[in-house]
PDB file of C-alpha atoms in Angstrom:
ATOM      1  CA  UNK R  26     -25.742  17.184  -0.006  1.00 44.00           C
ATOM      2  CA  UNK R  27     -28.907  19.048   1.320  1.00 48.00           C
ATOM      3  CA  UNK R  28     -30.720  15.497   2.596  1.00 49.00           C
ATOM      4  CA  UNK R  29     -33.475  16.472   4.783  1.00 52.00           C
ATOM      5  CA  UNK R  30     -34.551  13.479   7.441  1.00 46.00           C
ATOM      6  CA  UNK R  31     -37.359  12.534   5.908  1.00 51.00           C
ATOM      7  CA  UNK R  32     -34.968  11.785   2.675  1.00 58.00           C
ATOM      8  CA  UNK R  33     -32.586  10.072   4.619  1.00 51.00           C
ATOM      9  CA  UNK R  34     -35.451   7.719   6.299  1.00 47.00           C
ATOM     10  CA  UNK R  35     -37.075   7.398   2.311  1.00 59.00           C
ATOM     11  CA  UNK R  36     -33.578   5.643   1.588  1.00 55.00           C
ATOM     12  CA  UNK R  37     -33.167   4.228   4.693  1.00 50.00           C
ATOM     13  CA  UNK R  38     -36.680   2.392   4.862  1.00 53.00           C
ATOM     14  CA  UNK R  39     -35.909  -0.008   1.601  1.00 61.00           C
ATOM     15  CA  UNK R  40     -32.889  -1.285   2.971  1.00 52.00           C
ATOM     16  CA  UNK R  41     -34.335  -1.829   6.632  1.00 44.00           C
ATOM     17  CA  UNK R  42     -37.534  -3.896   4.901  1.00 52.00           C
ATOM     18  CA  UNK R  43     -34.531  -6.056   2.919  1.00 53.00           C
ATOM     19  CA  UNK R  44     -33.448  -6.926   6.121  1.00 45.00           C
ATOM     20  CA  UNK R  45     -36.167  -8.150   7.778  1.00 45.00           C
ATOM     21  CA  UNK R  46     -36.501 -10.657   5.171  1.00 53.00           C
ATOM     22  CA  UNK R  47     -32.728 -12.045   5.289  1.00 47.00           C
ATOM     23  CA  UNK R  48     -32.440 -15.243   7.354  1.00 44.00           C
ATOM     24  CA  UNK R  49     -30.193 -13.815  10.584  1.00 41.00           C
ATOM     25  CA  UNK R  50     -29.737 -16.893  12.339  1.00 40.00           C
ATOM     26  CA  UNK R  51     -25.669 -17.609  12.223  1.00 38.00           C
ATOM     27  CA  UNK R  52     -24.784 -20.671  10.352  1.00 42.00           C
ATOM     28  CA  UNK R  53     -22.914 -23.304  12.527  1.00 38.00           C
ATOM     29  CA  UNK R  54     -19.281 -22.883  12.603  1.00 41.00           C
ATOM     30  CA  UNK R  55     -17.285 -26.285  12.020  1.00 41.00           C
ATOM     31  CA  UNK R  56     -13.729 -27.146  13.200  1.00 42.00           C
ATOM     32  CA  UNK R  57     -11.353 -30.278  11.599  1.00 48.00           C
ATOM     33  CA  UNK R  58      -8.516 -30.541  14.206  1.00 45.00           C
ATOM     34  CA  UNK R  59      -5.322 -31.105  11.584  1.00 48.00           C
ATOM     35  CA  UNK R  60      -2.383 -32.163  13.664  1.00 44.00           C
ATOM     36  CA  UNK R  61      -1.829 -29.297  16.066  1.00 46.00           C
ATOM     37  CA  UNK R  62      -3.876 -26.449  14.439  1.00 46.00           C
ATOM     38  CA  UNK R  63      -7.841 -26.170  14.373  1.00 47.00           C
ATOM     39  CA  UNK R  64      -8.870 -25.381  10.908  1.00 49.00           C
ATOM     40  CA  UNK R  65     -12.173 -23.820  10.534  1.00 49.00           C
ATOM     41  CA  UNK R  66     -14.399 -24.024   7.502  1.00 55.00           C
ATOM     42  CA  UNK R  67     -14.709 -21.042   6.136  1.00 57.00           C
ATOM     43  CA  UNK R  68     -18.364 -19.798   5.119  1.00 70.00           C
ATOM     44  CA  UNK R  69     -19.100 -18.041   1.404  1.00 78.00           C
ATOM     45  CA  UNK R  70     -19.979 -14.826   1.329  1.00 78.00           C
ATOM     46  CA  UNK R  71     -22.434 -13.037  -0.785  1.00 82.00           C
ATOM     47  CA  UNK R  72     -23.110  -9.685  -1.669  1.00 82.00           C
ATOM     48  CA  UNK R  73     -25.627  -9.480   0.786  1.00 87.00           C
ATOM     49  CA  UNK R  74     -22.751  -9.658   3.167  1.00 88.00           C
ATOM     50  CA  UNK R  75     -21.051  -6.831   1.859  1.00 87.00           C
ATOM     51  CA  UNK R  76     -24.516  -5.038   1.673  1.00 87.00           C
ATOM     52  CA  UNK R  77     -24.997  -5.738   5.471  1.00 90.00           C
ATOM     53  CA  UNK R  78     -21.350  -4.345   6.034  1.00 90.00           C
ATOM     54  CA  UNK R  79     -21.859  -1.512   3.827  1.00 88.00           C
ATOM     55  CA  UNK R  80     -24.621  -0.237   6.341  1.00 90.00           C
ATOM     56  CA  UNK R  81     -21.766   0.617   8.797  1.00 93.00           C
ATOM     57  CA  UNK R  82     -21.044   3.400   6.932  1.00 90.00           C
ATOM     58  CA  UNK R  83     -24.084   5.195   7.775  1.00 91.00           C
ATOM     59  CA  UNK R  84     -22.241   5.792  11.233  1.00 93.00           C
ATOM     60  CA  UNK R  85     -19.362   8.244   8.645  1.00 91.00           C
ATOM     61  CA  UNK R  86     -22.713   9.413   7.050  1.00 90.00           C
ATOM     62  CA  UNK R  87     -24.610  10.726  10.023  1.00 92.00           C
ATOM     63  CA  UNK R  88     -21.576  12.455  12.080  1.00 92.00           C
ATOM     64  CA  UNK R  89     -20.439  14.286   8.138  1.00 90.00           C
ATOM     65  CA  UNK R  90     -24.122  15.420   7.824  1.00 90.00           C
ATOM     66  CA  UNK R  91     -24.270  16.762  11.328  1.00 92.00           C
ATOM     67  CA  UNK R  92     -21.195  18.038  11.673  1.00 90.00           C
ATOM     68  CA  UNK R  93     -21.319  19.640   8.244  1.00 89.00           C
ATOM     69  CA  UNK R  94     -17.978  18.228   7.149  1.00 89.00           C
ATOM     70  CA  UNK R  95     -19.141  17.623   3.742  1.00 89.00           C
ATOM     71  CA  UNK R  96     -17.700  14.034   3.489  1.00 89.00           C
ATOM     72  CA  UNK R  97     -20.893  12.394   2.435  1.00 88.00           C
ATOM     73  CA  UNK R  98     -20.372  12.692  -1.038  1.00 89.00           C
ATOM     74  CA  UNK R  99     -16.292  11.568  -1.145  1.00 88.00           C
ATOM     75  CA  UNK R 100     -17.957   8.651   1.315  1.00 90.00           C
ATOM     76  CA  UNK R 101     -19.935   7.645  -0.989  1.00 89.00           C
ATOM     77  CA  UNK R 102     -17.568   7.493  -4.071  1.00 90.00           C
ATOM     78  CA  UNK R 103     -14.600   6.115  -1.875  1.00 89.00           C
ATOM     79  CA  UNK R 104     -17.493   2.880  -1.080  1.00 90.00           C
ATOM     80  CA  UNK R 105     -18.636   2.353  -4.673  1.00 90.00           C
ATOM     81  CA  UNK R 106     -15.253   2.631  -6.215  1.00 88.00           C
ATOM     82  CA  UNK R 107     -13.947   0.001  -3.451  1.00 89.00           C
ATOM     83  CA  UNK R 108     -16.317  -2.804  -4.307  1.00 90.00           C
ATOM     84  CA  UNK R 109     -15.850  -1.703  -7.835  1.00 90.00           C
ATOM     85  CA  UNK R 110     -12.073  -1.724  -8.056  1.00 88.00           C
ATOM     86  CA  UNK R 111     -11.850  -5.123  -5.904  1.00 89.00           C
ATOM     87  CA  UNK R 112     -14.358  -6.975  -7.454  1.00 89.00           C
ATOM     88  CA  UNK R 113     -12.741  -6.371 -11.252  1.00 90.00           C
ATOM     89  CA  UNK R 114      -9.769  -7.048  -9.376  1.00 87.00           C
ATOM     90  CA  UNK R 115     -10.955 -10.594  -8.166  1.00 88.00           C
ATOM     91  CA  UNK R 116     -11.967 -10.879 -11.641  1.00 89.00           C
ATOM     92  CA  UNK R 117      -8.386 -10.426 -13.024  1.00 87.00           C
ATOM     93  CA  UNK R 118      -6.733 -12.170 -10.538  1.00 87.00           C
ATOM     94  CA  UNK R 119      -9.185 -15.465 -11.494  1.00 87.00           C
ATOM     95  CA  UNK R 120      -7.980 -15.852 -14.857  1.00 86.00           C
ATOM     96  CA  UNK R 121      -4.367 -15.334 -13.935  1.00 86.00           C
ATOM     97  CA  UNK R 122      -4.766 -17.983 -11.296  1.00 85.00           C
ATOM     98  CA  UNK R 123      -6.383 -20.317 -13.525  1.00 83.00           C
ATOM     99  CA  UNK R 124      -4.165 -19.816 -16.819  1.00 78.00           C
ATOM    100  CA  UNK R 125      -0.979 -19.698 -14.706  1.00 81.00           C
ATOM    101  CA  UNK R 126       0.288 -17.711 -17.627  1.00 88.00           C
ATOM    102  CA  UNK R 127       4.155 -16.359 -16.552  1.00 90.00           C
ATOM    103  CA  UNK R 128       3.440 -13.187 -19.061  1.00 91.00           C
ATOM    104  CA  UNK R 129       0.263 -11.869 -17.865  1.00 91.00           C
ATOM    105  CA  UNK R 130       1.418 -12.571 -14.124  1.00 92.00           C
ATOM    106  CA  UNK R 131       4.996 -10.140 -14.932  1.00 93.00           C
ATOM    107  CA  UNK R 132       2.316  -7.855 -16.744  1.00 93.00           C
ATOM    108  CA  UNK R 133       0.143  -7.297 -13.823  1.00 92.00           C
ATOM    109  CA  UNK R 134       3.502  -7.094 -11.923  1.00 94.00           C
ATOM    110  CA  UNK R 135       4.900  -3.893 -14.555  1.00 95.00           C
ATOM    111  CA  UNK R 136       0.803  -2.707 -14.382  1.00 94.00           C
ATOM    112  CA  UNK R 137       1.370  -1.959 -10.316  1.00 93.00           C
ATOM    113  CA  UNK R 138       4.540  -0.705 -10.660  1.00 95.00           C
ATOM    114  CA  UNK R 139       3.245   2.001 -12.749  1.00 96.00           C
ATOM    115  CA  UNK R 140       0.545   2.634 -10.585  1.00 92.00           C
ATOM    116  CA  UNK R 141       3.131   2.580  -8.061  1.00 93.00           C
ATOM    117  CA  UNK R 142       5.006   5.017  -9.568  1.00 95.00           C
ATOM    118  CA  UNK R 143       2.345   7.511 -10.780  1.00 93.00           C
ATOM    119  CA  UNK R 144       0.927   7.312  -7.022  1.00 90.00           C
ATOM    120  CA  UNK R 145       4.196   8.899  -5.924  1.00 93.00           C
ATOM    121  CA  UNK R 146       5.189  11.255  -8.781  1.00 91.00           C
ATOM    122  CA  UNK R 147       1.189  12.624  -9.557  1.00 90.00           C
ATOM    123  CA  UNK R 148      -1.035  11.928  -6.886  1.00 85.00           C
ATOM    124  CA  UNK R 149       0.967  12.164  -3.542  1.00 83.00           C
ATOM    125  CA  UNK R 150       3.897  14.903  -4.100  1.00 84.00           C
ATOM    126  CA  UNK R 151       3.352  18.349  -3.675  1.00 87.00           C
ATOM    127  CA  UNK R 152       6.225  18.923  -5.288  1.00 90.00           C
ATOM    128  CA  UNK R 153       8.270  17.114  -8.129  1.00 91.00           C
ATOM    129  CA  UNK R 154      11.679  17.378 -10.448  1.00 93.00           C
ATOM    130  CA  UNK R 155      12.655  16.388 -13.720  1.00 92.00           C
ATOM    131  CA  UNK R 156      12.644  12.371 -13.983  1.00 93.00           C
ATOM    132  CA  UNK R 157      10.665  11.903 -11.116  1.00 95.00           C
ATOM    133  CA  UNK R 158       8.121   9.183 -12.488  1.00 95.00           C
ATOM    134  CA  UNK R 159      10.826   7.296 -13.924  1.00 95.00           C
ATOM    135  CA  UNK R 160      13.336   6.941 -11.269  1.00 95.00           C
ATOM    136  CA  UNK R 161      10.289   6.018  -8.353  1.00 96.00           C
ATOM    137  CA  UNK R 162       9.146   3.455 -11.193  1.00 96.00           C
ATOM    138  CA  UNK R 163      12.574   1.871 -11.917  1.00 96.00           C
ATOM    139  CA  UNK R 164      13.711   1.789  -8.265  1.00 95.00           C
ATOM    140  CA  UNK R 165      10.490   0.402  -6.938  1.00 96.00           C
ATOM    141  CA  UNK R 166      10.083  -1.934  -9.436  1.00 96.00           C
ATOM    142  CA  UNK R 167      14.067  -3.253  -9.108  1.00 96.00           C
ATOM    143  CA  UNK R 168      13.543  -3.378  -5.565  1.00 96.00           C
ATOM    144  CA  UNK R 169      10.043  -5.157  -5.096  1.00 96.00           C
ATOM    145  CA  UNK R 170      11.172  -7.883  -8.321  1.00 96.00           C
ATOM    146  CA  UNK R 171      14.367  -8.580  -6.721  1.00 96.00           C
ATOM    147  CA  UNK R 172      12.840  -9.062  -3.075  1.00 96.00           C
ATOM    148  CA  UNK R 173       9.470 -10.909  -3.730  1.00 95.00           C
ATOM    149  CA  UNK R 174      11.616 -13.460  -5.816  1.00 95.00           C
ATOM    150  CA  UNK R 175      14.155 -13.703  -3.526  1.00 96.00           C
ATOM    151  CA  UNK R 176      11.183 -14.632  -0.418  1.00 95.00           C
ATOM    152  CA  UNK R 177       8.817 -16.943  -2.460  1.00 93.00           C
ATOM    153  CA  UNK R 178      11.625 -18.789  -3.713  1.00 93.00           C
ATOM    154  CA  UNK R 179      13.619 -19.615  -0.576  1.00 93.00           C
ATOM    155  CA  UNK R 180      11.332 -18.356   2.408  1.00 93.00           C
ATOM    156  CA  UNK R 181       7.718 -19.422   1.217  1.00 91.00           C
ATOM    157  CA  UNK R 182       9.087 -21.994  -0.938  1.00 90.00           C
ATOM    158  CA  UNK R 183       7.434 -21.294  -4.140  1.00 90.00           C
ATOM    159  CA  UNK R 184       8.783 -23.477  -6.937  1.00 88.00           C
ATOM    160  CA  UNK R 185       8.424 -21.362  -9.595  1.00 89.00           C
ATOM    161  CA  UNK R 186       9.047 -18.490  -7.859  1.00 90.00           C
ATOM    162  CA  UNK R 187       6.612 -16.020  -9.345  1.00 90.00           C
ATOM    163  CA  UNK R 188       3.612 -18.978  -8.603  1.00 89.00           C
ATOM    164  CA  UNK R 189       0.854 -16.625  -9.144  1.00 88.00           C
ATOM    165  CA  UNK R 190      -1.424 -17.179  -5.923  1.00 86.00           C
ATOM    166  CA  UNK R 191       1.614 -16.317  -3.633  1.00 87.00           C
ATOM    167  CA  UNK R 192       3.560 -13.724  -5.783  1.00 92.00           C
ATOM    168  CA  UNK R 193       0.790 -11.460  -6.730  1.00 92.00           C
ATOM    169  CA  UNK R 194      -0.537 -10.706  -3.270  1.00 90.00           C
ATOM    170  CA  UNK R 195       3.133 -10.316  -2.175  1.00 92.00           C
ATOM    171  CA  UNK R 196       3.781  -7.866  -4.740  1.00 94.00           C
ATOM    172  CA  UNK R 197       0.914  -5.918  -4.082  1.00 92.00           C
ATOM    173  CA  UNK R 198       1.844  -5.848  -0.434  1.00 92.00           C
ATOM    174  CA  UNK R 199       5.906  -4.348  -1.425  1.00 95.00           C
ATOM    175  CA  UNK R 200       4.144  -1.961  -3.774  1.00 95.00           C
ATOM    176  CA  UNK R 201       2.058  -0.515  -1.362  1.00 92.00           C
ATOM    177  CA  UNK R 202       4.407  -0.810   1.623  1.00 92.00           C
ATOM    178  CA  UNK R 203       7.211   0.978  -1.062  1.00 94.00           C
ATOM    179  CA  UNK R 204       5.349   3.707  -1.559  1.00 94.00           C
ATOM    180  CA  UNK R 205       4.805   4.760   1.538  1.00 93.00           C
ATOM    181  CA  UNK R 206       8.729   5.095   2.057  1.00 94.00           C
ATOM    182  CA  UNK R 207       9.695   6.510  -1.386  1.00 95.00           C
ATOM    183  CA  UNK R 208       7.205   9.311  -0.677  1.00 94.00           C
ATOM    184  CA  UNK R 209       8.162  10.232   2.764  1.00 95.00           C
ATOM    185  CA  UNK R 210      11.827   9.736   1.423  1.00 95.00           C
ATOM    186  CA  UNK R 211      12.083  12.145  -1.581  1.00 95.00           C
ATOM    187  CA  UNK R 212      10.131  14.601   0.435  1.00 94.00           C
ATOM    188  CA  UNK R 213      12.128  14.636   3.107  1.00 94.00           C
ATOM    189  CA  UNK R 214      15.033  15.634   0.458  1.00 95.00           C
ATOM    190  CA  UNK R 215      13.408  18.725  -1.525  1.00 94.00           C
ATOM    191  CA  UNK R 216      12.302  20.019   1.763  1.00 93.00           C
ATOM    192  CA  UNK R 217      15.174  19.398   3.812  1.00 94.00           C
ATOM    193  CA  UNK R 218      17.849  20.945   0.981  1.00 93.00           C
ATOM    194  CA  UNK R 219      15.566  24.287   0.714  1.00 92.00           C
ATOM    195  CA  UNK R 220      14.813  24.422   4.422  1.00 92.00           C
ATOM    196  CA  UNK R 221      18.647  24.257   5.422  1.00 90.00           C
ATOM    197  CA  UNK R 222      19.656  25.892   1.746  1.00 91.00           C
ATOM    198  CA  UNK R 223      21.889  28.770   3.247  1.00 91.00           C
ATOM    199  CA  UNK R 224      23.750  25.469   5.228  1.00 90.00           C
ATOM    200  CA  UNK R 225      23.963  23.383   1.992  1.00 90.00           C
ATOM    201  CA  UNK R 226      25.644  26.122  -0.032  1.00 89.00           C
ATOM    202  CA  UNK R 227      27.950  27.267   2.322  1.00 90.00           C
ATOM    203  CA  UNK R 228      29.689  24.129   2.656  1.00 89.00           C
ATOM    204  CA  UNK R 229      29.465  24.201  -1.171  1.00 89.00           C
ATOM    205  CA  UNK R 230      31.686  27.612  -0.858  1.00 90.00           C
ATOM    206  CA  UNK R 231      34.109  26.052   0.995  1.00 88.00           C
ATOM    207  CA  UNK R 232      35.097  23.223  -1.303  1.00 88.00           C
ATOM    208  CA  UNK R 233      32.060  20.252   0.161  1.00 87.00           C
ATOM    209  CA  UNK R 234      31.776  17.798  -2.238  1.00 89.00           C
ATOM    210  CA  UNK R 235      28.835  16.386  -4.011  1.00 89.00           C
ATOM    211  CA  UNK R 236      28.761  13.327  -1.460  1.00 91.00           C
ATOM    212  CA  UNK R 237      29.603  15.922   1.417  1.00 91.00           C
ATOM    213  CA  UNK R 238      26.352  17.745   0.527  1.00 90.00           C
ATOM    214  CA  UNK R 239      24.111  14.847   0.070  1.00 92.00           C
ATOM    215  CA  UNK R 240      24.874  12.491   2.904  1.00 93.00           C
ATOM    216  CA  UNK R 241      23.822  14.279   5.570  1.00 92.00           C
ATOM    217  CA  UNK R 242      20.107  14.803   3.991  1.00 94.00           C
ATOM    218  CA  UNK R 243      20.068  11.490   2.625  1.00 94.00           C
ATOM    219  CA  UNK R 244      20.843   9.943   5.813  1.00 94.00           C
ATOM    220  CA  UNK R 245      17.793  11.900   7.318  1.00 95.00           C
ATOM    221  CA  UNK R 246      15.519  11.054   4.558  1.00 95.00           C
ATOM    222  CA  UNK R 247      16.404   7.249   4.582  1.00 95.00           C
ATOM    223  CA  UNK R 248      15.336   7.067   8.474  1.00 95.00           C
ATOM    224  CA  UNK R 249      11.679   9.152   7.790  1.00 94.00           C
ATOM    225  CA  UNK R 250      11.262   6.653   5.350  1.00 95.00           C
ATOM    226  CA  UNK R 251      12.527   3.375   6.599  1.00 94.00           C
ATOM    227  CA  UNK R 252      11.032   4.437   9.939  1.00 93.00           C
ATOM    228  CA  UNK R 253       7.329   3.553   9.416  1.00 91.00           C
ATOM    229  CA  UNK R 254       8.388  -0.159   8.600  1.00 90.00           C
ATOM    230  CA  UNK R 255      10.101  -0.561  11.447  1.00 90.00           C
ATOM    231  CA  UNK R 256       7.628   1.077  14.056  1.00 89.00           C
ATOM    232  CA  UNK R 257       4.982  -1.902  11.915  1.00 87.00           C
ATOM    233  CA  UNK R 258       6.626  -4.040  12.693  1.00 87.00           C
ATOM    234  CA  UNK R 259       7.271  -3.683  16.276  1.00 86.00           C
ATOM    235  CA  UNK R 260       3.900  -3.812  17.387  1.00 84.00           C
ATOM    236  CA  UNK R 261       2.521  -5.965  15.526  1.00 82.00           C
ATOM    237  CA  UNK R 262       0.862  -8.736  17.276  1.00 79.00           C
ATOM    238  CA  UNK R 263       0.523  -6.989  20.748  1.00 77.00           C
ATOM    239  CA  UNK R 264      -1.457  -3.669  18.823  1.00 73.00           C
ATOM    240  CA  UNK R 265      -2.611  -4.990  16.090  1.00 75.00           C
ATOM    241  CA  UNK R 266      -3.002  -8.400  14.369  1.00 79.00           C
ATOM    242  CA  UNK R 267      -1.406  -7.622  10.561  1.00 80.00           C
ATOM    243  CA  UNK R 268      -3.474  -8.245   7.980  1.00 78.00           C
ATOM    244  CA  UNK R 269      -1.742 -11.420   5.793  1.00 78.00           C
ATOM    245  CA  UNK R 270      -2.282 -13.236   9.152  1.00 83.00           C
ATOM    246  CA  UNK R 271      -5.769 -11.860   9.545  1.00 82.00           C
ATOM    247  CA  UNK R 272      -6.686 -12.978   6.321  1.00 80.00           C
ATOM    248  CA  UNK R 273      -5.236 -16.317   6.376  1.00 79.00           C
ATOM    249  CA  UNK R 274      -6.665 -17.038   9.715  1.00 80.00           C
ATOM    250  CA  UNK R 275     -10.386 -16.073   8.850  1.00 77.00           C
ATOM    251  CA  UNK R 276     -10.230 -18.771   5.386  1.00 75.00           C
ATOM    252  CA  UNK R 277      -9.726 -21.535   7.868  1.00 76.00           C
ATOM    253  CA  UNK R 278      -5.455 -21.688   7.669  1.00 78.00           C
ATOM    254  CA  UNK R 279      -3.230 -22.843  10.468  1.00 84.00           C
ATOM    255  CA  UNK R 280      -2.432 -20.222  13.044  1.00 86.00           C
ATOM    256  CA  UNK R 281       1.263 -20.938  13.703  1.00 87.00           C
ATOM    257  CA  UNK R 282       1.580 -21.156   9.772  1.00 87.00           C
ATOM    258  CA  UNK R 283      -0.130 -17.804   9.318  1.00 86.00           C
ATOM    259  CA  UNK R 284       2.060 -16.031  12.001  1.00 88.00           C
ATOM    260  CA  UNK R 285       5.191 -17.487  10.007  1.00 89.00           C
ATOM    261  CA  UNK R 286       3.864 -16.484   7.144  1.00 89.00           C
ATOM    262  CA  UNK R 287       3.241 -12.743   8.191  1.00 89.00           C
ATOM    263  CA  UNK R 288       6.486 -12.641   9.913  1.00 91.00           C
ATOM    264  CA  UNK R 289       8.216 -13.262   5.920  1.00 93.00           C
ATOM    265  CA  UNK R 290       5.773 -11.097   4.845  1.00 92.00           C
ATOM    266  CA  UNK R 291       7.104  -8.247   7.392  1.00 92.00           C
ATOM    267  CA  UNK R 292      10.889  -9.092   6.866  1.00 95.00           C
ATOM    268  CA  UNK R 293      10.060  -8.447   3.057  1.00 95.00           C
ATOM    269  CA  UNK R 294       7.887  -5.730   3.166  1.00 94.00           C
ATOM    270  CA  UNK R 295      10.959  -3.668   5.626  1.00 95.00           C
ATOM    271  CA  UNK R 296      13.540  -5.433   2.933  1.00 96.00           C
ATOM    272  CA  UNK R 297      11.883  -3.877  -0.069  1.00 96.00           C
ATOM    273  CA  UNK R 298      10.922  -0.660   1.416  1.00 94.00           C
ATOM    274  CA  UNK R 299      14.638   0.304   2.537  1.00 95.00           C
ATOM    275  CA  UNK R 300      15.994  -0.624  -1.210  1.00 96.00           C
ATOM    276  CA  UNK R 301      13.689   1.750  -3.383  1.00 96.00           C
ATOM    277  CA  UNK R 302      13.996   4.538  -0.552  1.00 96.00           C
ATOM    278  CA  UNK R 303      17.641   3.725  -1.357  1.00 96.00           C
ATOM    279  CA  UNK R 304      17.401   4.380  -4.771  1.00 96.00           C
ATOM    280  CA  UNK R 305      14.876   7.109  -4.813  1.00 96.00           C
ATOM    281  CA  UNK R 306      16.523   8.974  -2.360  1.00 96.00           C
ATOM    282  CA  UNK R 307      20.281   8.920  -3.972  1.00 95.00           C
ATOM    283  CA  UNK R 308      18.531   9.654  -7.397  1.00 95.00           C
ATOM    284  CA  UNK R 309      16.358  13.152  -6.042  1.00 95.00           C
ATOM    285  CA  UNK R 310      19.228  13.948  -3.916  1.00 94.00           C
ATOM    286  CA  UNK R 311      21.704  13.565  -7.681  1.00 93.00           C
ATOM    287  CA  UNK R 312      18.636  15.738  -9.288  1.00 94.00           C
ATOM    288  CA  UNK R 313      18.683  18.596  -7.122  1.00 94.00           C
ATOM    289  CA  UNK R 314      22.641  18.255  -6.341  1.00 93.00           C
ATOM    290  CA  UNK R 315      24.575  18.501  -9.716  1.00 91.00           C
ATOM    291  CA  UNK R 316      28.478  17.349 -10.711  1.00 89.00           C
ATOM    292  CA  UNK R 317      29.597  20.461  -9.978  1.00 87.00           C
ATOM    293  CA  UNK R 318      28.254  20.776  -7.253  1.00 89.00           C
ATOM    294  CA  UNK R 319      25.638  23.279  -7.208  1.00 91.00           C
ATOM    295  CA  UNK R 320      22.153  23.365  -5.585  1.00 92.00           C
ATOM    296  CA  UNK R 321      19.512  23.392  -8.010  1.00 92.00           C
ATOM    297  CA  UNK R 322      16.190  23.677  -6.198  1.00 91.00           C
ATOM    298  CA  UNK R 323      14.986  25.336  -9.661  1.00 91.00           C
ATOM    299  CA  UNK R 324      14.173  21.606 -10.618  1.00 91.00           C
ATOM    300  CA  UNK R 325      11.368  21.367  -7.929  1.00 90.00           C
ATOM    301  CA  UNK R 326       7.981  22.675  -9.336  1.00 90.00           C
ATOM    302  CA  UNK R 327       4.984  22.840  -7.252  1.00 83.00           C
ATOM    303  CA  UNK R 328       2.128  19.804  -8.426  1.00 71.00           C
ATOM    304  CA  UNK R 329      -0.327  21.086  -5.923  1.00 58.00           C
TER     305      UNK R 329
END
């Protein structure tokens, strides 16, 4: 962006006199023990606190400018559009907490699927086929519907099952978690059937059927795709503390109840991510292997 030092300190200097004037002594932190578990009260936070956080950044800011990786500006977008997005978010998610209203909970529900969906067909793929969009969007939204009803209703006890404060965050957990695998999935197919093309038709030659053909790539792609899930879940809690537990612990919630809680969470998340690679993967594989059968990579046009 061409900022000189002296620029950088001109921005820099407002922000620094701010601080001086916010009160940095830490607020006492209370406890309530509640039969075995310590619940802590958990403190509001302000958008000073996110200001304060935001300053962290300046660490991505100072090794783009003097490296000359040219990241400042995506930084700086990426940032706003965060507290943007999650704050109109927050917004959304308030009235459909408060109204309870089944119809605009299923229509934020179809609204990520198609996010979902256009995240995999537009945004990720370097390459696509005919029917692309719908297929990820049907499969991902059977498979997420039929799993996140399934778990509130008989694993988190919901009652109804699509209670908005538990199945919201759940489905936005499958979405994300199903996208991951449906991309790796379907990619491993196109490239996998041109890579090993010369293979694929000469079993067609001698009399390989449809299923013949497919299997053996769909097998691959279902293990790239199921495999980050699984690797997640084996290390959580001794590498990393997962995030559903992280957040429930920090609002002041039980600990053994938000380990049980994250270990549903990961049981879905694997659950739903193995059905729509399931059904992506059969449907790209159908795409690019006909009736007859034939190989038809001339389906696959490059997006990017």
């Amino acid at each position: 962006m061409g900022l000189s030092v002296a620029n950088i300190l001109l921005y820099v200097a407002p922000v620094y006199g701010w601080l001086a004037q916010q009160q940095w002594s830490a607020p006492s932190v209370g406890f309530e023990q509640k039969g075995r578990g310590i619940q802590q009260r958990a403190q509001p936070l302000s958008l000073n606190n996110v200001g304060i956080a935001s300053l962290m950044l300046l660490v991505n800011v100072v090794v783009s400018m003097w490296l000359n990786l040219g990241l400042t500006r995506g930084l700086v977008i990426a940032s706003v559009r965060c507290v943007v997005q999650l704050t109109l978010l927050s917004m959304v998610l308030n009235h459909i907490f408060l109204t309870r209203n089944a119809v605009l909970i299923f229509g934020m529900t179809v609204g990520m699927s198609i996010l979902a969906a256009v995240e995999v067909a537009f945004w990720r793929a370097k390459n696509r086929f005919p029917g692309m969009f719908a297929g990820t969007l049907l499969s991902v939204f059977v498979s997420v519907m039929v799993v996140a009803l399934f778990g509130n209703a008989y694993s988190l006890n919901m009652s109804p099952a699509y209670t908005a404060e538990r199945f919201i965050p759940t489905v936005g957990m499958l979405f994300g978690n199903s996208v991951i695998g449906v991309s790796i999935g379907m990619s491993s197919v196109m490239e996998s059937l041109e890579t090993h093309r010369d293979r694929v038709e000469t079993m067609m030659c001698y009399g390989g059927s449809r299923w013949e053909v497919i299997c053996p790539v769909a097998v691959d792609a279902l293990k790239a795709a199921m495999l980050p899930s699984i690797t997640n879940m084996s290390i959580t809690g001794l590498v990393s503390i997962p995030g559903a537990m992280t957040g429930w612990v920090m609002s002041g919630g039980n600990v053994l109840d938000a380990a049980r809680y994250q270990q549903i969470i990961f049981f879905m998340l694997t659950a739903s991510s193995a059905i729509s690679a399931l059904l992506c993967v059969g449907f790209c594989a159908s795409v690019l292997v006909d009736k007859t059968p034939v190989l038809r990579l001339d389906r696959i046009t490059a997006w990017k």
